[in-house]
Structure formats: C-alpha cells, structure tokens
PDB file of C-alpha atoms in Angstrom:
ATOM      1  CA  MET A   6       0.000   0.000   0.000  1.00 38.00           C
ATOM      2  CA  ALA A   7       1.387   3.405  -0.982  1.00 41.00           C
ATOM      3  CA  VAL A   8       1.879   5.773   1.943  1.00 45.00           C
ATOM      4  CA  THR A   9       1.624   9.526   1.495  1.00 48.00           C
ATOM      5  CA  PHE A  10       2.773  12.096   4.023  1.00 47.00           C
ATOM      6  CA  VAL A  11       2.055  15.760   4.608  1.00 52.00           C
ATOM      7  CA  GLN A  12       4.689  17.716   2.696  1.00 55.00           C
ATOM      8  CA  THR A  13       6.430  20.881   3.907  1.00 63.00           C
ATOM      9  CA  ALA A  14       8.587  23.446   2.105  1.00 84.00           C
ATOM     10  CA  VAL A  15      11.593  22.048   3.970  1.00 94.00           C
ATOM     11  CA  ASP A  16      12.663  18.424   3.511  1.00 97.00           C
ATOM     12  CA  LEU A  17      12.328  17.048   7.039  1.00 98.00           C
ATOM     13  CA  SER A  18      12.969  13.406   6.129  1.00 98.00           C
ATOM     14  CA  VAL A  19      15.629  11.497   8.037  1.00 98.00           C
ATOM     15  CA  ASP A  20      17.298   8.141   7.495  1.00 97.00           C
ATOM     16  CA  LEU A  21      17.879   6.052  10.610  1.00 98.00           C
ATOM     17  CA  GLY A  22      19.894   3.287   9.020  1.00 97.00           C
ATOM     18  CA  PRO A  23      17.311   1.228   7.100  1.00 97.00           C
ATOM     19  CA  LEU A  24      14.409   3.164   8.644  1.00 98.00           C
ATOM     20  CA  ARG A  25      13.350   6.282   6.744  1.00 98.00           C
ATOM     21  CA  LEU A  26      10.984   8.686   8.487  1.00 98.00           C
ATOM     22  CA  PRO A  27       9.179  11.640   6.871  1.00 98.00           C
ATOM     23  CA  ASN A  28      10.404  13.826   9.740  1.00 98.00           C
ATOM     24  CA  PRO A  29      12.268  13.360  13.038  1.00 98.00           C
ATOM     25  CA  VAL A  30       9.319  14.075  15.391  1.00 98.00           C
ATOM     26  CA  THR A  31       7.684  10.930  16.776  1.00 98.00           C
ATOM     27  CA  LEU A  32       5.445   9.959  19.696  1.00 98.00           C
ATOM     28  CA  ALA A  33       6.925   7.802  22.451  1.00 97.00           C
ATOM     29  CA  SER A  34       5.682   4.393  23.478  1.00 96.00           C
ATOM     30  CA  GLY A  35       3.333   4.333  26.445  1.00 92.00           C
ATOM     31  CA  THR A  36       2.294   7.967  26.133  1.00 93.00           C
ATOM     32  CA  CYS A  37       0.092   8.016  23.035  1.00 94.00           C
ATOM     33  CA  GLY A  38      -1.904   4.803  23.370  1.00 91.00           C
ATOM     34  CA  TYR A  39      -1.832   3.124  19.979  1.00 94.00           C
ATOM     35  CA  GLY A  40      -1.758   6.470  18.165  1.00 92.00           C
ATOM     36  CA  VAL A  41      -5.376   6.702  17.058  1.00 94.00           C
ATOM     37  CA  GLU A  42      -6.327   8.086  20.475  1.00 93.00           C
ATOM     38  CA  LEU A  43      -4.611  11.379  19.586  1.00 94.00           C
ATOM     39  CA  SER A  44      -6.105  11.731  16.112  1.00 94.00           C
ATOM     40  CA  ASP A  45      -8.685  14.275  17.345  1.00 93.00           C
ATOM     41  CA  PHE A  46      -5.864  16.577  18.458  1.00 93.00           C
ATOM     42  CA  LEU A  47      -3.472  16.506  15.503  1.00 93.00           C
ATOM     43  CA  ASP A  48      -3.093  15.237  11.971  1.00 94.00           C
ATOM     44  CA  LEU A  49      -1.082  12.067  12.537  1.00 95.00           C
ATOM     45  CA  ARG A  50       0.299  12.378   9.008  1.00 94.00           C
ATOM     46  CA  ARG A  51       2.370  15.318  10.251  1.00 94.00           C
ATOM     47  CA  LEU A  52       4.374  13.019  12.508  1.00 97.00           C
ATOM     48  CA  GLY A  53       7.550  11.159  11.723  1.00 98.00           C
ATOM     49  CA  GLY A  54       6.157   8.079  13.435  1.00 98.00           C
ATOM     50  CA  VAL A  55       4.129   6.574  16.273  1.00 97.00           C
ATOM     51  CA  PHE A  56       5.641   4.155  18.791  1.00 97.00           C
ATOM     52  CA  THR A  57       2.894   1.930  20.173  1.00 96.00           C
ATOM     53  CA  LYS A  58       2.255   0.979  23.770  1.00 94.00           C
ATOM     54  CA  GLY A  59       4.539  -1.830  24.832  1.00 94.00           C
ATOM     55  CA  LEU A  60       3.139  -5.079  23.439  1.00 96.00           C
ATOM     56  CA  THR A  61       3.372  -8.397  25.259  1.00 95.00           C
ATOM     57  CA  LEU A  62       2.552 -11.883  24.025  1.00 95.00           C
ATOM     58  CA  LEU A  63      -0.721 -11.967  25.977  1.00 96.00           C
ATOM     59  CA  PRO A  64      -2.931  -9.087  27.161  1.00 96.00           C
ATOM     60  CA  ARG A  65      -1.867  -7.459  30.418  1.00 94.00           C
ATOM     61  CA  ALA A  66      -4.042  -5.557  32.911  1.00 94.00           C
ATOM     62  CA  GLY A  67      -1.037  -3.718  34.306  1.00 91.00           C
ATOM     63  CA  ASN A  68      -0.347  -2.839  37.918  1.00 89.00           C
ATOM     64  CA  ALA A  69      -3.015  -2.047  40.484  1.00 90.00           C
ATOM     65  CA  PRO A  70      -3.534   1.592  41.570  1.00 87.00           C
ATOM     66  CA  GLU A  71      -1.975   3.824  42.656  1.00 87.00           C
ATOM     67  CA  ARG A  72       0.196   3.816  39.573  1.00 90.00           C
ATOM     68  CA  ILE A  73       0.731   7.483  38.702  1.00 91.00           C
ATOM     69  CA  ALA A  74       2.136  10.274  40.875  1.00 91.00           C
ATOM     70  CA  GLU A  75       3.109  13.836  40.033  1.00 91.00           C
ATOM     71  CA  SER A  76       6.641  14.965  40.790  1.00 92.00           C
ATOM     72  CA  PRO A  77       8.284  18.387  40.436  1.00 92.00           C
ATOM     73  CA  SER A  78       8.806  18.871  36.690  1.00 94.00           C
ATOM     74  CA  GLY A  79       7.859  15.280  36.050  1.00 94.00           C
ATOM     75  CA  LEU A  80       5.640  12.275  36.444  1.00 94.00           C
ATOM     76  CA  ILE A  81       6.231   8.873  38.054  1.00 94.00           C
ATOM     77  CA  ASN A  82       4.326   5.947  36.591  1.00 93.00           C
ATOM     78  CA  ARG A  83       4.087   2.253  37.328  1.00 91.00           C
ATOM     79  CA  ILE A  84       1.479   1.327  34.717  1.00 92.00           C
ATOM     80  CA  GLY A  85       3.032  -2.108  34.278  1.00 89.00           C
ATOM     81  CA  LEU A  86       2.809  -2.522  30.508  1.00 91.00           C
ATOM     82  CA  GLN A  87      -0.981  -2.607  30.319  1.00 94.00           C
ATOM     83  CA  ASN A  88      -1.798  -3.566  26.718  1.00 95.00           C
ATOM     84  CA  VAL A  89      -4.141  -5.597  24.510  1.00 96.00           C
ATOM     85  CA  GLY A  90      -1.559  -8.196  23.515  1.00 96.00           C
ATOM     86  CA  VAL A  91       0.098  -8.707  20.145  1.00 97.00           C
ATOM     87  CA  ASP A  92      -2.787 -10.575  18.470  1.00 97.00           C
ATOM     88  CA  ALA A  93      -5.395  -7.903  19.283  1.00 97.00           C
ATOM     89  CA  PHE A  94      -2.929  -5.241  18.183  1.00 97.00           C
ATOM     90  CA  LEU A  95      -2.618  -6.854  14.759  1.00 97.00           C
ATOM     91  CA  SER A  96      -6.346  -7.459  14.332  1.00 96.00           C
ATOM     92  CA  ALA A  97      -7.687  -4.132  15.613  1.00 95.00           C
ATOM     93  CA  LYS A  98      -5.120  -1.460  16.453  1.00 96.00           C
ATOM     94  CA  LEU A  99      -2.734  -1.619  13.494  1.00 96.00           C
ATOM     95  CA  PRO A 100      -5.495  -1.602  10.815  1.00 95.00           C
ATOM     96  CA  ALA A 101      -7.040   1.470  12.443  1.00 93.00           C
ATOM     97  CA  LEU A 102      -3.718   3.300  12.190  1.00 91.00           C
ATOM     98  CA  ALA A 103      -3.336   2.423   8.504  1.00 86.00           C
ATOM     99  CA  ALA A 104      -5.821   5.139   7.541  1.00 87.00           C
ATOM    100  CA  PHE A 105      -3.486   7.823   8.886  1.00 93.00           C
ATOM    101  CA  ASN A 106      -0.484   6.997   6.697  1.00 93.00           C
ATOM    102  CA  VAL A 107       2.007   7.381   9.535  1.00 96.00           C
ATOM    103  CA  PRO A 108       4.981   5.085  10.169  1.00 97.00           C
ATOM    104  CA  VAL A 109       4.097   2.726  13.020  1.00 97.00           C
ATOM    105  CA  ILE A 110       6.793   1.231  15.216  1.00 98.00           C
ATOM    106  CA  ALA A 111       5.731  -1.592  17.536  1.00 97.00           C
ATOM    107  CA  ASN A 112       7.317  -1.500  20.990  1.00 97.00           C
ATOM    108  CA  VAL A 113       7.599  -5.043  22.374  1.00 96.00           C
ATOM    109  CA  ALA A 114       8.420  -6.437  25.813  1.00 94.00           C
ATOM    110  CA  GLY A 115       8.838  -9.920  27.224  1.00 93.00           C
ATOM    111  CA  ALA A 116       9.795 -11.721  30.411  1.00 89.00           C
ATOM    112  CA  THR A 117      12.092 -14.133  28.550  1.00 91.00           C
ATOM    113  CA  ILE A 118      14.039 -14.232  25.315  1.00 93.00           C
ATOM    114  CA  ASP A 119      11.587 -16.793  23.965  1.00 94.00           C
ATOM    115  CA  GLU A 120       8.694 -14.392  24.562  1.00 94.00           C
ATOM    116  CA  TYR A 121      10.471 -11.592  22.700  1.00 95.00           C
ATOM    117  CA  VAL A 122      11.183 -13.952  19.819  1.00 96.00           C
ATOM    118  CA  MET A 123       7.554 -15.113  19.626  1.00 97.00           C
ATOM    119  CA  ILE A 124       6.238 -11.531  19.580  1.00 97.00           C
ATOM    120  CA  VAL A 125       8.739 -10.424  16.957  1.00 97.00           C
ATOM    121  CA  GLU A 126       7.963 -13.430  14.763  1.00 97.00           C
ATOM    122  CA  THR A 127       4.242 -12.628  15.038  1.00 97.00           C
ATOM    123  CA  LEU A 128       4.896  -9.041  13.941  1.00 97.00           C
ATOM    124  CA  ALA A 129       7.490  -9.837  11.277  1.00 91.00           C
ATOM    125  CA  GLU A 130       5.154  -9.868   8.275  1.00 86.00           C
ATOM    126  CA  ALA A 131       2.585  -7.362   9.551  1.00 93.00           C
ATOM    127  CA  VAL A 132       1.315  -5.021   6.844  1.00 92.00           C
ATOM    128  CA  GLY A 133       1.761  -1.393   7.801  1.00 93.00           C
ATOM    129  CA  LEU A 134       4.510  -1.840  10.385  1.00 96.00           C
ATOM    130  CA  ALA A 135       7.660   0.234   9.809  1.00 97.00           C
ATOM    131  CA  ALA A 136       9.946  -1.138  12.534  1.00 98.00           C
ATOM    132  CA  ILE A 137      10.153  -2.898  15.894  1.00 98.00           C
ATOM    133  CA  GLU A 138      11.432  -1.326  19.106  1.00 98.00           C
ATOM    134  CA  LEU A 139      12.695  -3.727  21.784  1.00 97.00           C
ATOM    135  CA  ASN A 140      11.729  -2.490  25.230  1.00 95.00           C
ATOM    136  CA  VAL A 141      14.603  -3.628  27.444  1.00 92.00           C
ATOM    137  CA  SER A 142      14.220  -0.764  29.882  1.00 71.00           C
ATOM    138  CA  CYS A 143      10.792  -0.710  31.550  1.00 68.00           C
ATOM    139  CA  PRO A 144      11.264  -0.365  35.350  1.00 61.00           C
ATOM    140  CA  ASN A 145       7.589  -1.021  36.140  1.00 55.00           C
ATOM    141  CA  VAL A 146       7.355  -4.811  35.882  1.00 57.00           C
ATOM    142  CA  ASP A 147       8.599  -7.544  38.200  1.00 54.00           C
ATOM    143  CA  CYS A 148      10.478  -9.563  35.600  1.00 53.00           C
ATOM    144  CA  GLY A 149      11.765  -9.126  32.074  1.00 51.00           C
ATOM    145  CA  GLY A 150      12.385  -5.860  30.263  1.00 63.00           C
ATOM    146  CA  ILE A 151      14.958  -4.014  32.294  1.00 72.00           C
ATOM    147  CA  GLU A 152      16.724  -7.254  33.246  1.00 74.00           C
ATOM    148  CA  PHE A 153      18.103  -7.281  29.694  1.00 86.00           C
ATOM    149  CA  GLY A 154      18.828  -3.557  29.591  1.00 87.00           C
ATOM    150  CA  VAL A 155      21.192  -3.526  32.574  1.00 90.00           C
ATOM    151  CA  ASP A 156      23.279  -6.574  31.610  1.00 91.00           C
ATOM    152  CA  ALA A 157      25.425  -6.243  28.487  1.00 94.00           C
ATOM    153  CA  GLY A 158      25.673  -9.989  27.984  1.00 94.00           C
ATOM    154  CA  ARG A 159      21.951 -10.585  28.313  1.00 93.00           C
ATOM    155  CA  LEU A 160      21.229  -7.661  25.994  1.00 95.00           C
ATOM    156  CA  ALA A 161      23.514  -9.039  23.302  1.00 96.00           C
ATOM    157  CA  GLU A 162      21.924 -12.467  23.699  1.00 95.00           C
ATOM    158  CA  LEU A 163      18.431 -11.017  23.278  1.00 95.00           C
ATOM    159  CA  VAL A 164      19.240  -8.882  20.235  1.00 97.00           C
ATOM    160  CA  SER A 165      21.109 -11.774  18.605  1.00 98.00           C
ATOM    161  CA  ALA A 166      18.094 -14.038  19.113  1.00 97.00           C
ATOM    162  CA  VAL A 167      15.587 -11.530  17.745  1.00 97.00           C
ATOM    163  CA  ARG A 168      17.562 -10.110  14.819  1.00 98.00           C
ATOM    164  CA  PRO A 169      17.151 -13.065  12.409  1.00 97.00           C
ATOM    165  CA  ARG A 170      13.423 -13.367  13.172  1.00 97.00           C
ATOM    166  CA  THR A 171      12.341 -10.178  11.384  1.00 97.00           C
ATOM    167  CA  PRO A 172      13.238  -8.267   8.228  1.00 96.00           C
ATOM    168  CA  LEU A 173      12.034  -5.029   9.847  1.00 97.00           C
ATOM    169  CA  PRO A 174      14.432  -2.403  11.201  1.00 98.00           C
ATOM    170  CA  LEU A 175      15.251  -3.213  14.830  1.00 98.00           C
ATOM    171  CA  ILE A 176      15.423  -0.465  17.452  1.00 98.00           C
ATOM    172  CA  VAL A 177      16.695  -1.098  20.998  1.00 98.00           C
ATOM    173  CA  LYS A 178      15.332   1.213  23.706  1.00 97.00           C
ATOM    174  CA  LEU A 179      17.985   1.707  26.378  1.00 96.00           C
ATOM    175  CA  THR A 180      17.618   2.422  30.079  1.00 94.00           C
ATOM    176  CA  PRO A 181      19.409   5.239  31.924  1.00 95.00           C
ATOM    177  CA  ASN A 182      19.501   3.080  35.063  1.00 93.00           C
ATOM    178  CA  VAL A 183      23.045   1.858  34.400  1.00 95.00           C
ATOM    179  CA  THR A 184      26.519   3.136  35.204  1.00 93.00           C
ATOM    180  CA  ASP A 185      27.432   3.864  31.562  1.00 95.00           C
ATOM    181  CA  ILE A 186      24.842   3.641  28.796  1.00 97.00           C
ATOM    182  CA  GLY A 187      27.646   3.381  26.250  1.00 96.00           C
ATOM    183  CA  GLU A 188      28.402  -0.073  27.637  1.00 96.00           C
ATOM    184  CA  MET A 189      24.874  -1.097  26.597  1.00 97.00           C
ATOM    185  CA  ALA A 190      24.982   0.654  23.220  1.00 97.00           C
ATOM    186  CA  ARG A 191      28.005  -1.339  22.036  1.00 97.00           C
ATOM    187  CA  PRO A 192      26.582  -4.851  22.519  1.00 97.00           C
ATOM    188  CA  ALA A 193      23.276  -3.773  21.002  1.00 97.00           C
ATOM    189  CA  GLU A 194      25.158  -2.605  17.918  1.00 98.00           C
ATOM    190  CA  SER A 195      27.381  -5.681  17.648  1.00 98.00           C
ATOM    191  CA  ALA A 196      24.398  -8.026  18.070  1.00 98.00           C
ATOM    192  CA  GLY A 197      22.526  -6.527  15.126  1.00 98.00           C
ATOM    193  CA  ALA A 198      20.433  -3.543  16.231  1.00 98.00           C
ATOM    194  CA  ASP A 199      19.807  -0.947  13.516  1.00 98.00           C
ATOM    195  CA  VAL A 200      18.866   2.002  15.735  1.00 98.00           C
ATOM    196  CA  LEU A 201      18.961   2.955  19.420  1.00 98.00           C
ATOM    197  CA  SER A 202      16.371   4.950  21.351  1.00 98.00           C
ATOM    198  CA  ALA A 203      17.376   6.631  24.597  1.00 97.00           C
ATOM    199  CA  ILE A 204      16.158   6.952  27.200  1.00 96.00           C
ATOM    200  CA  ASN A 205      13.349   5.166  28.983  1.00 94.00           C
ATOM    201  CA  THR A 206      12.234   6.451  32.383  1.00 94.00           C
ATOM    202  CA  VAL A 207      14.513   6.939  35.392  1.00 95.00           C
ATOM    203  CA  THR A 208      13.701   4.820  38.443  1.00 92.00           C
ATOM    204  CA  GLY A 209      12.085   6.941  41.140  1.00 93.00           C
ATOM    205  CA  LEU A 210       9.837   6.919  44.179  1.00 92.00           C
ATOM    206  CA  SER A 211       6.945   9.158  45.232  1.00 92.00           C
ATOM    207  CA  VAL A 212       6.043   9.189  48.944  1.00 92.00           C
ATOM    208  CA  SER A 213       3.095  10.628  50.891  1.00 89.00           C
ATOM    209  CA  PRO A 214       4.297  10.722  54.523  1.00 91.00           C
ATOM    210  CA  ARG A 215       1.995  10.621  57.563  1.00 90.00           C
ATOM    211  CA  LEU A 216       2.681  10.872  61.282  1.00 90.00           C
ATOM    212  CA  GLN A 217       1.505   7.647  62.935  1.00 86.00           C
ATOM    213  CA  ASP A 218       2.134   6.823  66.598  1.00 87.00           C
ATOM    214  CA  GLY A 219       4.626   9.661  66.777  1.00 88.00           C
ATOM    215  CA  ARG A 220       6.683   8.340  63.862  1.00 90.00           C
ATOM    216  CA  LEU A 221       6.774   9.317  60.230  1.00 91.00           C
ATOM    217  CA  SER A 222       5.513   6.605  57.921  1.00 87.00           C
ATOM    218  CA  PRO A 223       5.192   6.441  54.093  1.00 86.00           C
ATOM    219  CA  THR A 224       1.493   5.613  53.833  1.00 83.00           C
ATOM    220  CA  THR A 225       1.323   5.978  50.043  1.00 81.00           C
ATOM    221  CA  THR A 226       4.190   5.216  47.689  1.00 84.00           C
ATOM    222  CA  VAL A 227       4.519   4.936  43.928  1.00 86.00           C
ATOM    223  CA  ARG A 228       7.767   3.347  42.778  1.00 87.00           C
ATOM    224  CA  GLY A 229       8.231   3.475  39.057  1.00 90.00           C
ATOM    225  CA  GLY A 230       9.645   5.453  36.174  1.00 93.00           C
ATOM    226  CA  LEU A 231      10.222   9.210  36.320  1.00 95.00           C
ATOM    227  CA  SER A 232       9.637  11.091  33.052  1.00 97.00           C
ATOM    228  CA  GLY A 233       9.158  14.681  31.935  1.00 97.00           C
ATOM    229  CA  PRO A 234      11.394  17.784  31.990  1.00 97.00           C
ATOM    230  CA  ALA A 235      13.110  16.593  35.191  1.00 97.00           C
ATOM    231  CA  ILE A 236      14.992  13.892  33.276  1.00 98.00           C
ATOM    232  CA  LYS A 237      16.078  15.935  30.251  1.00 98.00           C
ATOM    233  CA  PRO A 238      19.657  16.567  31.485  1.00 98.00           C
ATOM    234  CA  ILE A 239      20.044  12.849  32.177  1.00 98.00           C
ATOM    235  CA  ALA A 240      18.643  11.968  28.753  1.00 98.00           C
ATOM    236  CA  LEU A 241      20.977  14.404  26.998  1.00 98.00           C
ATOM    237  CA  ARG A 242      23.969  12.924  28.821  1.00 98.00           C
ATOM    238  CA  CYS A 243      22.901   9.406  27.881  1.00 98.00           C
ATOM    239  CA  VAL A 244      22.393  10.238  24.201  1.00 98.00           C
ATOM    240  CA  TRP A 245      25.805  11.912  24.142  1.00 98.00           C
ATOM    241  CA  GLN A 246      27.452   8.857  25.730  1.00 97.00           C
ATOM    242  CA  ALA A 247      25.701   6.444  23.370  1.00 97.00           C
ATOM    243  CA  ALA A 248      26.657   8.554  20.351  1.00 97.00           C
ATOM    244  CA  GLN A 249      30.312   8.392  21.360  1.00 96.00           C
ATOM    245  CA  ALA A 250      30.169   4.649  21.990  1.00 97.00           C
ATOM    246  CA  CYS A 251      28.632   3.400  18.716  1.00 97.00           C
ATOM    247  CA  ARG A 252      27.765   4.325  15.154  1.00 97.00           C
ATOM    248  CA  LEU A 253      24.050   3.520  15.284  1.00 98.00           C
ATOM    249  CA  PRO A 254      21.484   6.281  14.687  1.00 98.00           C
ATOM    250  CA  ILE A 255      19.890   7.412  17.953  1.00 98.00           C
ATOM    251  CA  ILE A 256      16.363   8.588  18.754  1.00 98.00           C
ATOM    252  CA  GLY A 257      16.450  10.931  21.753  1.00 98.00           C
ATOM    253  CA  ILE A 258      13.766  10.790  24.446  1.00 98.00           C
ATOM    254  CA  GLY A 259      13.294  12.641  27.725  1.00 98.00           C
ATOM    255  CA  GLY A 260      11.577  15.885  28.668  1.00 98.00           C
ATOM    256  CA  ILE A 261      11.126  17.251  25.142  1.00 98.00           C
ATOM    257  CA  SER A 262       8.452  19.945  24.802  1.00 98.00           C
ATOM    258  CA  SER A 263       9.986  22.727  22.678  1.00 98.00           C
ATOM    259  CA  LEU A 264      12.054  23.447  19.590  1.00 98.00           C
ATOM    260  CA  ASP A 265      15.083  24.196  21.770  1.00 98.00           C
ATOM    261  CA  ASP A 266      14.692  20.824  23.473  1.00 98.00           C
ATOM    262  CA  MET A 267      14.744  19.069  20.117  1.00 98.00           C
ATOM    263  CA  LEU A 268      17.758  21.018  18.891  1.00 98.00           C
ATOM    264  CA  ALA A 269      19.667  20.126  22.070  1.00 98.00           C
ATOM    265  CA  PHE A 270      19.128  16.411  21.427  1.00 98.00           C
ATOM    266  CA  PHE A 271      20.182  16.779  17.792  1.00 98.00           C
ATOM    267  CA  ALA A 272      23.327  18.636  18.903  1.00 98.00           C
ATOM    268  CA  VAL A 273      24.485  15.770  21.149  1.00 98.00           C
ATOM    269  CA  GLY A 274      23.966  13.025  18.587  1.00 97.00           C
ATOM    270  CA  ALA A 275      20.263  12.208  18.150  1.00 98.00           C
ATOM    271  CA  SER A 276      18.880  12.083  14.612  1.00 98.00           C
ATOM    272  CA  ALA A 277      15.220  11.984  15.697  1.00 98.00           C
ATOM    273  CA  ILE A 278      13.215  12.407  18.900  1.00 98.00           C
ATOM    274  CA  GLN A 279      10.248  10.927  20.717  1.00 98.00           C
ATOM    275  CA  ILE A 280       7.770  13.068  22.634  1.00 98.00           C
ATOM    276  CA  GLY A 281       6.349  11.454  25.753  1.00 96.00           C
ATOM    277  CA  THR A 282       4.998  13.080  28.902  1.00 97.00           C
ATOM    278  CA  ALA A 283       4.408  16.426  27.148  1.00 97.00           C
ATOM    279  CA  THR A 284       1.502  14.881  25.217  1.00 96.00           C
ATOM    280  CA  PHE A 285      -0.451  14.619  28.483  1.00 95.00           C
ATOM    281  CA  ILE A 286      -0.339  18.419  28.750  1.00 95.00           C
ATOM    282  CA  GLU A 287      -0.618  19.225  25.037  1.00 97.00           C
ATOM    283  CA  PRO A 288      -1.982  16.271  23.037  1.00 96.00           C
ATOM    284  CA  GLY A 289      -1.231  17.963  19.716  1.00 96.00           C
ATOM    285  CA  ILE A 290       2.357  18.851  20.544  1.00 97.00           C
ATOM    286  CA  GLY A 291       3.788  16.526  17.904  1.00 97.00           C
ATOM    287  CA  GLY A 292       2.215  18.532  15.104  1.00 96.00           C
ATOM    288  CA  ARG A 293       3.299  21.825  16.641  1.00 97.00           C
ATOM    289  CA  LEU A 294       6.922  20.786  17.056  1.00 98.00           C
ATOM    290  CA  THR A 295       7.066  19.459  13.497  1.00 97.00           C
ATOM    291  CA  ALA A 296       5.886  22.862  12.252  1.00 96.00           C
ATOM    292  CA  ASP A 297       8.290  24.674  14.594  1.00 97.00           C
ATOM    293  CA  LEU A 298      11.220  22.686  13.251  1.00 98.00           C
ATOM    294  CA  ALA A 299      10.266  23.334   9.622  1.00 97.00           C
ATOM    295  CA  GLU A 300       9.873  27.080  10.300  1.00 97.00           C
ATOM    296  CA  TRP A 301      13.210  27.263  12.107  1.00 97.00           C
ATOM    297  CA  LEU A 302      15.043  25.511   9.288  1.00 98.00           C
ATOM    298  CA  ALA A 303      13.432  27.780   6.696  1.00 96.00           C
ATOM    299  CA  ALA A 304      14.432  30.842   8.719  1.00 96.00           C
ATOM    300  CA  GLN A 305      18.047  29.614   8.691  1.00 96.00           C
ATOM    301  CA  GLY A 306      17.907  29.159   4.936  1.00 96.00           C
ATOM    302  CA  ILE A 307      18.289  25.385   5.310  1.00 96.00           C
ATOM    303  CA  SER A 308      16.251  23.245   2.920  1.00 96.00           C
ATOM    304  CA  ARG A 309      17.025  19.780   4.358  1.00 97.00           C
ATOM    305  CA  PHE A 310      16.849  18.745   8.004  1.00 98.00           C
ATOM    306  CA  ALA A 311      19.652  16.202   7.549  1.00 96.00           C
ATOM    307  CA  GLU A 312      22.086  19.048   6.821  1.00 96.00           C
ATOM    308  CA  VAL A 313      21.992  20.360  10.394  1.00 96.00           C
ATOM    309  CA  LEU A 314      22.913  17.083  12.097  1.00 96.00           C
ATOM    310  CA  PRO A 315      26.510  17.172  13.376  1.00 93.00           C
ATOM    311  CA  ALA A 316      29.086  14.617  12.301  1.00 90.00           C
ATOM    312  CA  ARG A 317      29.433  11.714  14.735  1.00 82.00           C
ATOM    313  CA  GLU A 318      32.822  10.643  16.071  1.00 80.00           C
ATOM    314  CA  VAL A 319      32.962   7.339  17.953  1.00 82.00           C
ATOM    315  CA  GLN A 320      35.408   7.263  20.853  1.00 78.00           C
ATOM    316  CA  GLY A 321      37.519   4.175  21.539  1.00 62.00           C
TER     317      GLY A 321
END
C-alpha cells in the first residue's frame, strides 16, 4: 500500500539506518496509546512516526492503583505494561492506524528471550509496520524488560536471538539506570540492532508521609519510572554517551516539549526524537513541534533537516 505524508517546504525526512521517516518528530511508546487516540488533536500524518504501547505476548491488565504520581517537573508511573496483547494489536489497532499513513513502530516487551522472539515473529510480516522497538528498559514490571537492559551480555543475547526473526528495522530502547549507557549501546550494535532509542524512564519513588504513633511513615508510595522535563539533562547525557560509543542512529527521548529541546538532542547526537509526557499536557504537541522545526530551518535558509545534524565521532 502506498503511503503519502504531509509535505512541507523544507525536507524534514531522516534516514535512521534502514528506517526512513518523513520527519524526526515521533510519539513515544506508552504515552500516546496506539496512536489513534490522539487523532482528534493533531493530523497524525504530520508526525515522523508513532511508537505503540509496549506489546506483550498476551494481554496485560497492568499494575493495580496507585500507579501514577506527580513529581516536580515530572511524572512517576508504574502502569506495568498494560496492553491488549500482540494478536489484538494486529487485528484491531494496526489496521485502524493504517488510515493515517504514519509510520508505526511496535514497541515489544517480554519476560524471557523466547517471549520476545515469539512476539517479533508474530509481527514480522505485519502489513503497515515500519519497525520494531525492543523495550529492554521498563522499570515497572517484576520480571523481564529491564533485566536485559542492565546486563550487556543478556542484551547481546536477546538482540542476537531476535535479529534473524524479522526483516524489519530493529530499534533497541535503552535504560538510563546503568553506570554507563555506552556499555549497553556497544553490545546492542554488535548483536545486530539498527537504531537505538534513549532513554526510557529513570527509576524513582513518590512518597506521601503521615505521622503515625509519633513516627513518620510512608502511607502511600509509587515506585516506578520518572519522566518529563526533570529527566532531560540525564537523557541528553545518555544520548551523548551512546553517540560516542557506537555508530548507530539514535532517537532521543526525555523531557522534550519545545524546539530548543529538540535542537539540544540533535546537537548531542540524536537524529530523531520521541515526545512522551508532554503529550499529556498538550496532546497535539507533535504537530506543533514538526511545524516549529520546519519554520526554524526555513528561517536559517536550510532546505534539508539532515544538513543540520553534526558529524558523529565514535570514541575508543
């Protein structure tokens, strides 16, 4: 099926290895549902892509409440990968997105390597899917996910197992909850990843203290992933480290809500970005930032977005 995208005076297209996007502005997994939910707020065709909610082999109800807490300049969530499961995604969610002519990237998560492989094999021949993003960085589940993202050997084993099971571009979503994210970027690259995305949420804790029997006690806690503007400096540092450690294209994520935010990520080595928590405040922000980027490039007399990306130099 031919896919047509909204055209602008400036060429915003970007090549992320084998994955070509009409522009570098995408919506992050877990923050935009399956994409269609935001179609009343923006023309999805204006986006570079939509990353779906994390998909598991079987449907998941997610964690019990409370599972969201506000934090200064951020949000802590422990949703727990609530999703419809890969089969329902293919039968109902993906066909609904097809009408919007936007690249769809399926984010997938598993408790074991075998589960990842089964999900990826199920998605491998899906019509209308542009790429697969391996979620190895979710801090909100009891097993799987982040177990692979914090162990270089396990990560390489997972990517090596998944890579031959799909012809689609393979993105690995890295966690910031490690000593050096570059040490995770290298094995992902050597095992066959095409693209990296960085970062997922930062592990955090929200506490509501109460005085009970003369002692302070945390009566309500939400332990999960911190997102939003609070993590942007961490995300920028991680993208910079990953860019120095490997040659893979990188999609930057973390606290992005303005043109300046996007430009900062591009300056440290990202070639595209994902917008996450900001969509809860401004559901149509993806369309606005795409327009802002096009206007800024035109004002600089630049006709192609790819021209502004700095040269990458891998260290070591």
